[in-house]
Coordinates of C-alpha atoms in Angstrom, one line a residue:
X1 CA -18.7 98.5 120.8
X2 CA -21.7 97.3 121.8
X3 CA -23.1 93.7 123.7
X4 CA -24.5 91.3 121.1
X5 CA -27.8 89.2 122.9
X6 CA -25.5 86.4 121.9
X7 CA -22.6 87.5 124.3
X8 CA -24.8 88.5 127.6
X9 CA -25.3 85.3 129.0
X10 CA -22.1 85.3 129.4
X11 CA -22.1 88.7 131.6
X12 CA -21.8 87.9 135.5
X13 CA -20.6 84.1 135.6
X14 CA -17.4 82.3 135.3
X15 CA -17.8 80.8 131.1
X16 CA -18.3 77.2 130.7
X17 CA -16.9 74.7 128.8
X18 CA -13.7 75.1 125.7
X19 CA -16.2 76.5 123.2
X20 CA -17.3 79.6 125.7
X21 CA -13.6 80.1 127.2
X22 CA -12.6 80.5 123.4
X23 CA -15.6 82.6 122.4
X24 CA -14.8 85.0 125.5
X25 CA -11.1 85.3 124.8
X26 CA -12.0 86.2 121.3
X27 CA -14.2 89.0 122.2
X28 CA -12.0 90.3 124.0
X29 CA -9.2 90.6 121.7
X30 CA -11.9 92.7 119.8
X31 CA -12.4 95.0 122.0
X32 CA -8.4 95.6 122.6
X33 CA -8.3 95.5 118.6
X34 CA -11.6 98.2 118.8
X35 CA -10.6 100.6 121.4
X36 CA -13.1 99.8 124.1
X37 CA -10.5 98.6 126.4
X38 CA -8.0 100.5 127.0
X39 CA -4.3 99.3 128.4
X40 CA -2.7 101.9 130.1
X41 CA 0.8 102.2 129.5
X42 CA 3.3 103.3 131.8
X43 CA 4.0 106.8 133.0
X44 CA 7.3 108.6 131.5
X45 CA 9.0 111.0 134.0
X46 CA 11.9 112.7 133.3
X47 CA 13.5 114.3 130.8
X48 CA 15.2 112.2 128.2
X49 CA 18.3 114.9 127.9
X50 CA 18.5 114.1 132.0
X51 CA 19.0 110.4 131.1
X52 CA 22.4 109.6 131.3
X53 CA 24.1 106.5 129.3
X54 CA 27.6 106.8 130.8
X55 CA 28.8 104.2 133.4
X56 CA 29.0 105.1 136.9
X57 CA 33.1 104.5 136.8
X58 CA 33.1 106.3 133.6
X59 CA 32.0 109.2 135.3
X60 CA 34.6 108.8 138.4
X61 CA 37.5 108.3 135.5
X62 CA 35.8 111.9 133.6
X63 CA 35.7 113.9 137.0
X64 CA 39.5 112.7 137.8
X65 CA 40.7 113.5 134.5
X66 CA 39.3 116.9 134.7
X67 CA 40.0 117.6 137.5
X68 CA 43.8 116.8 136.4
X69 CA 43.4 118.4 133.0
X70 CA 42.9 121.7 135.6
X71 CA 46.0 120.9 137.9
X72 CA 47.7 120.9 134.5
X73 CA 46.6 124.6 133.7
X74 CA 46.9 126.2 137.1
X75 CA 51.0 124.6 136.3
X76 CA 51.4 126.4 133.2
X77 CA 50.1 129.4 134.3
X78 CA 46.7 130.0 131.3
X79 CA 45.0 132.9 132.5
X80 CA 41.7 131.4 131.5
X81 CA 39.3 129.0 133.7
X82 CA 37.8 125.8 132.0
X83 CA 35.0 127.1 132.0
X84 CA 35.8 130.4 130.5
X85 CA 37.5 128.2 128.0
X86 CA 34.5 126.0 126.8
X87 CA 33.2 129.3 125.0
X88 CA 36.7 129.6 123.3
X89 CA 36.5 126.0 121.7
X90 CA 39.9 127.1 119.1
X91 CA 41.9 127.8 122.3
X92 CA 41.1 125.1 124.0
X93 CA 41.6 122.8 121.5
X94 CA 45.3 123.7 121.4
X95 CA 45.9 123.8 125.3
X96 CA 44.5 119.6 125.0
X97 CA 47.2 118.9 122.7
X98 CA 49.9 120.4 124.8
X99 CA 48.0 118.5 127.5
X100 CA 48.2 115.3 125.8
X101 CA 52.0 116.1 124.9
X102 CA 52.6 116.6 128.4
X103 CA 50.8 112.9 129.2
X104 CA 52.5 110.7 126.8
X105 CA 56.1 112.5 127.5
X106 CA 55.2 111.7 131.4
X107 CA 54.8 107.9 130.4
X108 CA 50.7 108.7 131.6
X109 CA 48.3 106.2 129.8
X110 CA 46.8 106.8 127.2
X111 CA 43.4 106.2 128.1
X112 CA 43.9 109.2 130.4
X113 CA 43.6 111.8 127.8
X114 CA 40.4 110.5 126.0
X115 CA 38.6 110.2 129.3
X116 CA 39.4 114.2 129.6
X117 CA 38.5 114.8 125.9
X118 CA 35.0 112.9 126.0
X119 CA 34.4 114.5 129.2
X120 CA 34.4 117.7 127.4
X121 CA 32.7 116.7 124.5
X122 CA 30.0 114.7 126.8
X123 CA 29.9 118.7 129.3
X124 CA 29.2 120.5 125.2
X125 CA 28.6 118.6 122.6
X126 CA 29.2 121.4 120.6
X127 CA 33.0 121.2 120.9
X128 CA 33.5 118.4 118.6
X129 CA 33.9 120.2 115.8
X130 CA 36.6 121.9 117.4
X131 CA 38.5 118.9 118.4
X132 CA 40.2 117.2 115.1
X133 CA 43.9 118.3 115.9
X134 CA 43.4 116.3 119.7
X135 CA 41.4 113.0 118.3
X136 CA 44.9 113.2 115.8
X137 CA 47.1 113.6 118.4
X138 CA 45.0 110.9 120.5
X139 CA 45.4 108.7 117.0
X140 CA 49.4 109.3 116.3
X141 CA 49.8 108.3 120.1
X142 CA 48.3 105.0 119.6
X143 CA 50.4 104.3 116.6
X144 CA 53.4 104.8 118.6
X145 CA 52.1 102.8 121.3
X146 CA 49.4 100.3 120.3
X147 CA 47.0 98.5 122.9
X148 CA 48.4 96.0 125.1
X149 CA 45.6 93.4 124.8
X150 CA 45.3 90.9 127.6
X151 CA 46.5 87.6 126.5
X152 CA 44.2 84.2 125.9
X153 CA 44.3 81.8 128.2
X154 CA 44.8 78.6 126.4
X155 CA 41.9 75.9 126.9
X156 CA 44.1 73.0 128.9
X157 CA 45.1 76.1 131.3
X158 CA 41.8 77.3 132.1
X159 CA 40.4 73.1 132.5
X160 CA 43.1 72.7 135.4
X161 CA 41.9 76.3 137.2
X162 CA 38.5 74.5 136.5
X163 CA 39.4 71.1 138.0
X164 CA 41.7 73.0 141.1
X165 CA 38.2 75.1 141.6
X166 CA 36.5 72.0 141.8
X167 CA 39.1 70.1 144.0
X168 CA 39.2 72.6 146.7
X169 CA 35.6 73.6 146.7
X170 CA 35.1 76.9 145.0
X171 CA 32.8 75.2 142.9
X172 CA 31.6 78.6 142.1
X173 CA 35.0 80.1 141.2
X174 CA 34.8 76.9 138.8
X175 CA 31.6 78.1 137.2
X176 CA 32.6 81.6 136.5
X177 CA 35.4 80.7 135.0
X178 CA 33.4 78.1 132.7
X179 CA 31.4 81.1 131.3
X180 CA 33.5 83.2 130.5
X181 CA 35.6 80.7 128.5
X182 CA 33.2 78.5 126.9
X183 CA 30.3 81.4 127.1
X184 CA 32.9 84.1 125.6
X185 CA 32.2 86.7 128.5
X186 CA 33.6 89.3 130.4
X187 CA 34.6 87.9 133.5
X188 CA 33.3 91.1 135.7
X189 CA 30.2 90.6 133.6
X190 CA 29.9 87.5 134.7
X191 CA 30.9 87.5 138.5
X192 CA 28.0 90.8 139.2
X193 CA 25.2 89.1 137.7
X194 CA 23.2 86.8 139.2
X195 CA 21.0 83.7 139.4
X196 CA 17.6 84.8 138.2
X197 CA 19.3 85.7 134.5
X198 CA 21.1 82.2 134.2
X199 CA 19.5 79.8 132.2
X200 CA 19.9 76.1 132.6
X201 CA 18.4 73.0 131.4
X202 CA 15.7 72.4 133.7
X203 CA 14.7 76.0 133.6
X204 CA 14.1 75.2 129.8
X205 CA 12.2 71.4 131.0
X206 CA 15.8 70.3 129.2
X207 CA 14.4 71.8 125.6
X208 CA 17.8 72.6 125.5
X209 CA 19.6 69.6 127.1
X210 CA 23.5 70.8 126.2
X211 CA 22.7 74.8 126.3
X212 CA 22.9 77.3 129.3
X213 CA 22.2 80.8 129.0
X214 CA 23.3 83.9 130.7
X215 CA 21.6 87.1 130.2
X216 CA 22.8 90.8 131.3
X217 CA 20.5 93.3 132.5
X218 CA 23.2 95.8 131.4
X219 CA 25.4 94.7 128.8
X220 CA 29.0 96.8 128.7
X221 CA 28.4 98.0 124.7
X222 CA 24.8 99.0 124.8
X223 CA 26.0 102.1 124.5
X224 CA 27.9 101.7 122.1
X225 CA 25.8 100.6 119.1
X226 CA 25.2 97.1 120.9
X227 CA 21.9 95.4 121.7
X228 CA 20.4 96.3 125.1
X229 CA 19.2 92.8 125.7
X230 CA 22.1 90.4 125.7
X231 CA 22.9 86.8 126.4
X232 CA 25.9 84.5 126.4
X233 CA 25.8 80.5 125.3
X234 CA 27.9 77.8 126.8
X235 CA 27.3 75.0 124.5
X236 CA 28.1 71.0 125.4
X237 CA 25.9 68.8 127.6
X238 CA 28.6 68.5 130.4
X239 CA 29.1 71.3 131.0
X240 CA 25.5 72.6 131.0
X241 CA 25.0 69.8 133.5
X242 CA 28.5 71.0 135.4
X243 CA 26.9 74.4 135.6
X244 CA 23.3 73.3 136.9
X245 CA 25.4 70.8 139.5
X246 CA 27.4 74.5 140.4
X247 CA 24.1 77.2 140.5
X248 CA 20.8 75.3 139.9
X249 CA 20.2 75.6 144.3
X250 CA 20.7 79.2 144.1
X251 CA 17.7 81.7 144.4
X252 CA 17.2 84.0 142.3
X253 CA 18.5 86.7 143.6
X254 CA 21.6 85.2 144.6
X255 CA 25.2 86.3 143.0
X256 CA 26.6 83.6 140.9
X257 CA 29.5 84.9 142.8
X258 CA 29.3 85.6 146.5
X259 CA 32.5 87.8 146.7
X260 CA 33.9 91.0 145.1
X261 CA 36.5 90.6 141.7
X262 CA 39.3 91.3 144.1
X263 CA 38.5 88.3 146.2
X264 CA 37.6 86.6 142.6
X265 CA 41.5 87.7 141.9
X266 CA 43.1 86.3 144.9
X267 CA 42.1 83.1 143.7
X268 CA 43.1 83.3 140.3
X269 CA 46.9 84.1 141.2
X270 CA 46.6 81.5 144.2
X271 CA 45.5 78.6 141.7
X272 CA 48.7 79.9 139.5
X273 CA 51.1 79.5 142.3
X274 CA 50.1 75.9 142.7
X275 CA 50.7 75.4 139.1
X276 CA 53.9 77.6 139.7
X277 CA 53.3 80.5 136.8
X278 CA 54.1 83.3 138.2
X279 CA 53.0 86.7 137.1
X280 CA 55.5 87.7 135.0
X281 CA 53.5 85.4 132.2
X282 CA 50.8 87.9 131.9
X283 CA 48.0 85.6 132.2
X284 CA 44.4 87.3 134.1
X285 CA 41.6 86.8 134.0
X286 CA 40.0 89.2 131.5
X287 CA 42.4 86.9 128.7
X288 CA 39.8 84.2 129.1
X289 CA 37.6 85.4 126.7
X290 CA 40.2 86.1 123.9
X291 CA 40.9 82.1 125.0
X292 CA 37.7 81.1 124.6
X293 CA 37.2 83.2 121.1
X294 CA 40.8 81.6 119.6
X295 CA 39.4 77.5 121.0
X296 CA 36.6 77.7 118.9
X297 CA 38.6 79.3 116.2
X298 CA 41.1 76.4 116.4
X299 CA 37.6 74.1 116.1
X300 CA 36.9 75.6 112.8
X301 CA 33.9 77.9 114.4
X302 CA 33.3 80.6 111.7
X303 CA 34.3 84.3 112.7
X304 CA 30.8 85.3 112.6
X305 CA 29.2 83.2 114.8
X306 CA 32.8 83.8 116.9
X307 CA 31.6 87.4 116.7
X308 CA 27.7 87.2 117.2
X309 CA 28.5 85.0 120.5
X310 CA 31.2 87.5 121.7
X311 CA 28.4 90.2 121.3
X312 CA 31.1 92.3 118.8
X313 CA 30.4 94.2 115.6
X314 CA 33.9 94.7 114.3
X315 CA 36.5 92.3 113.0
X316 CA 39.7 94.1 114.3
X317 CA 38.8 93.2 117.9
X318 CA 39.7 90.4 116.6
X319 CA 41.9 90.2 114.7
X320 CA 44.8 91.0 117.6
X321 CA 43.9 87.3 119.0
X322 CA 42.9 85.3 115.9
X323 CA 45.9 86.8 113.8
X324 CA 48.7 85.4 116.6
X325 CA 46.9 81.7 117.4
X326 CA 50.2 79.9 116.9
X327 CA 52.2 82.5 119.5
X328 CA 49.4 83.2 121.8
X329 CA 48.2 79.8 123.2
X330 CA 50.8 77.9 122.7
X331 CA 52.5 77.2 127.0
X332 CA 56.1 77.7 125.8
X333 CA 58.2 78.7 128.0
X334 CA 56.7 77.3 131.4
X335 CA 58.7 74.8 133.1
X336 CA 58.3 71.0 132.4
X337 CA 56.7 70.7 135.9
X338 CA 54.0 73.4 135.5
X339 CA 53.0 71.8 132.2
X340 CA 52.7 67.8 133.8
X341 CA 50.7 69.6 136.1
X342 CA 48.2 71.7 133.9
X343 CA 48.2 68.2 131.1
X344 CA 46.9 66.1 134.4
X345 CA 44.4 68.9 135.4
X346 CA 43.4 68.6 132.7
X347 CA 42.5 66.0 131.9
X348 CA 41.0 64.7 135.7
X349 CA 38.4 67.3 134.4
X350 CA 37.6 66.4 131.0
X351 CA 36.7 62.7 132.7
X352 CA 34.8 65.3 134.8
X353 CA 33.1 66.6 131.7
X354 CA 32.3 62.8 130.2
X355 CA 30.3 61.8 133.6
X356 CA 28.4 64.8 133.0
X357 CA 27.4 64.1 129.6
X358 CA 24.8 61.8 130.9
X359 CA 21.4 64.4 130.9
X360 CA 20.1 64.2 134.7
X361 CA 16.4 64.8 135.3
X362 CA 14.9 65.8 138.5

């Protein structure tokens, strides 16, 4: 594409006036479309086959499971090493069935068996064709010993925990609880996230004053069919303003929670002691996401919307929450004094949310 005489006056000087700016913009777009201006792309390094899609924590579990399998083979006088068994997949499959039965008899967790199988398949994908009986044993084990899911945390208890966090100066603890429960988010992903990924109302110039978004750099489900880019959403003017009060002054690289996951759990346990709830109640931080799902369901939120906000694709993931709503979300069985504390603190938190339900622009 050659410069025309009409374009020459623009060369070597800044454009004057809106008309010349518009003309120059159109001219540059035309150059790009015609190929005269090449848009450079970043160089790609590394082979695709060498890129790992397994989390570091899972890799460690794989390594430990393989070591345990190797020790079991030695104890049972198997004359072949694991490397040799990889070339005899039918024999390896039969031994894995025996290994799985050993784990079941010795009351080892089922996921340990799954880790060993997936680690072998990750190393040699062709083994999958021979592992039918191996996965069948896993299915049988799953039916005999169903997965124990985390108990959903009731909404009023969550409000009481938030109030305790605010009252004791643990405001960022309260913020993590708010995002995990009302954002239907995995608490571990929230704790490890940073301010740069939190989109508060002021960050959007209050175009969505009643909504707060949390983006995830590496969402947990991205390698299991989930989207590479995911986010959580907290709705409500009071909740959004409260989150802004807690997190707005943090710098982009600062973590939302400045301490470790274990520290968060310790404070969680401390607040439960204050409320008079024992560990036998089985109410853990991981139950906030499920509790939020139950809360949304009880407030007539469609199941498809709940699944979208939880970033899941199968309704079966919700079944153990929603089918037991009446039994799980109840606080029956707790002492009367505990119930009164929860109610009082929950009502106090509602009062704070009501006072925060005015758009504050600065």
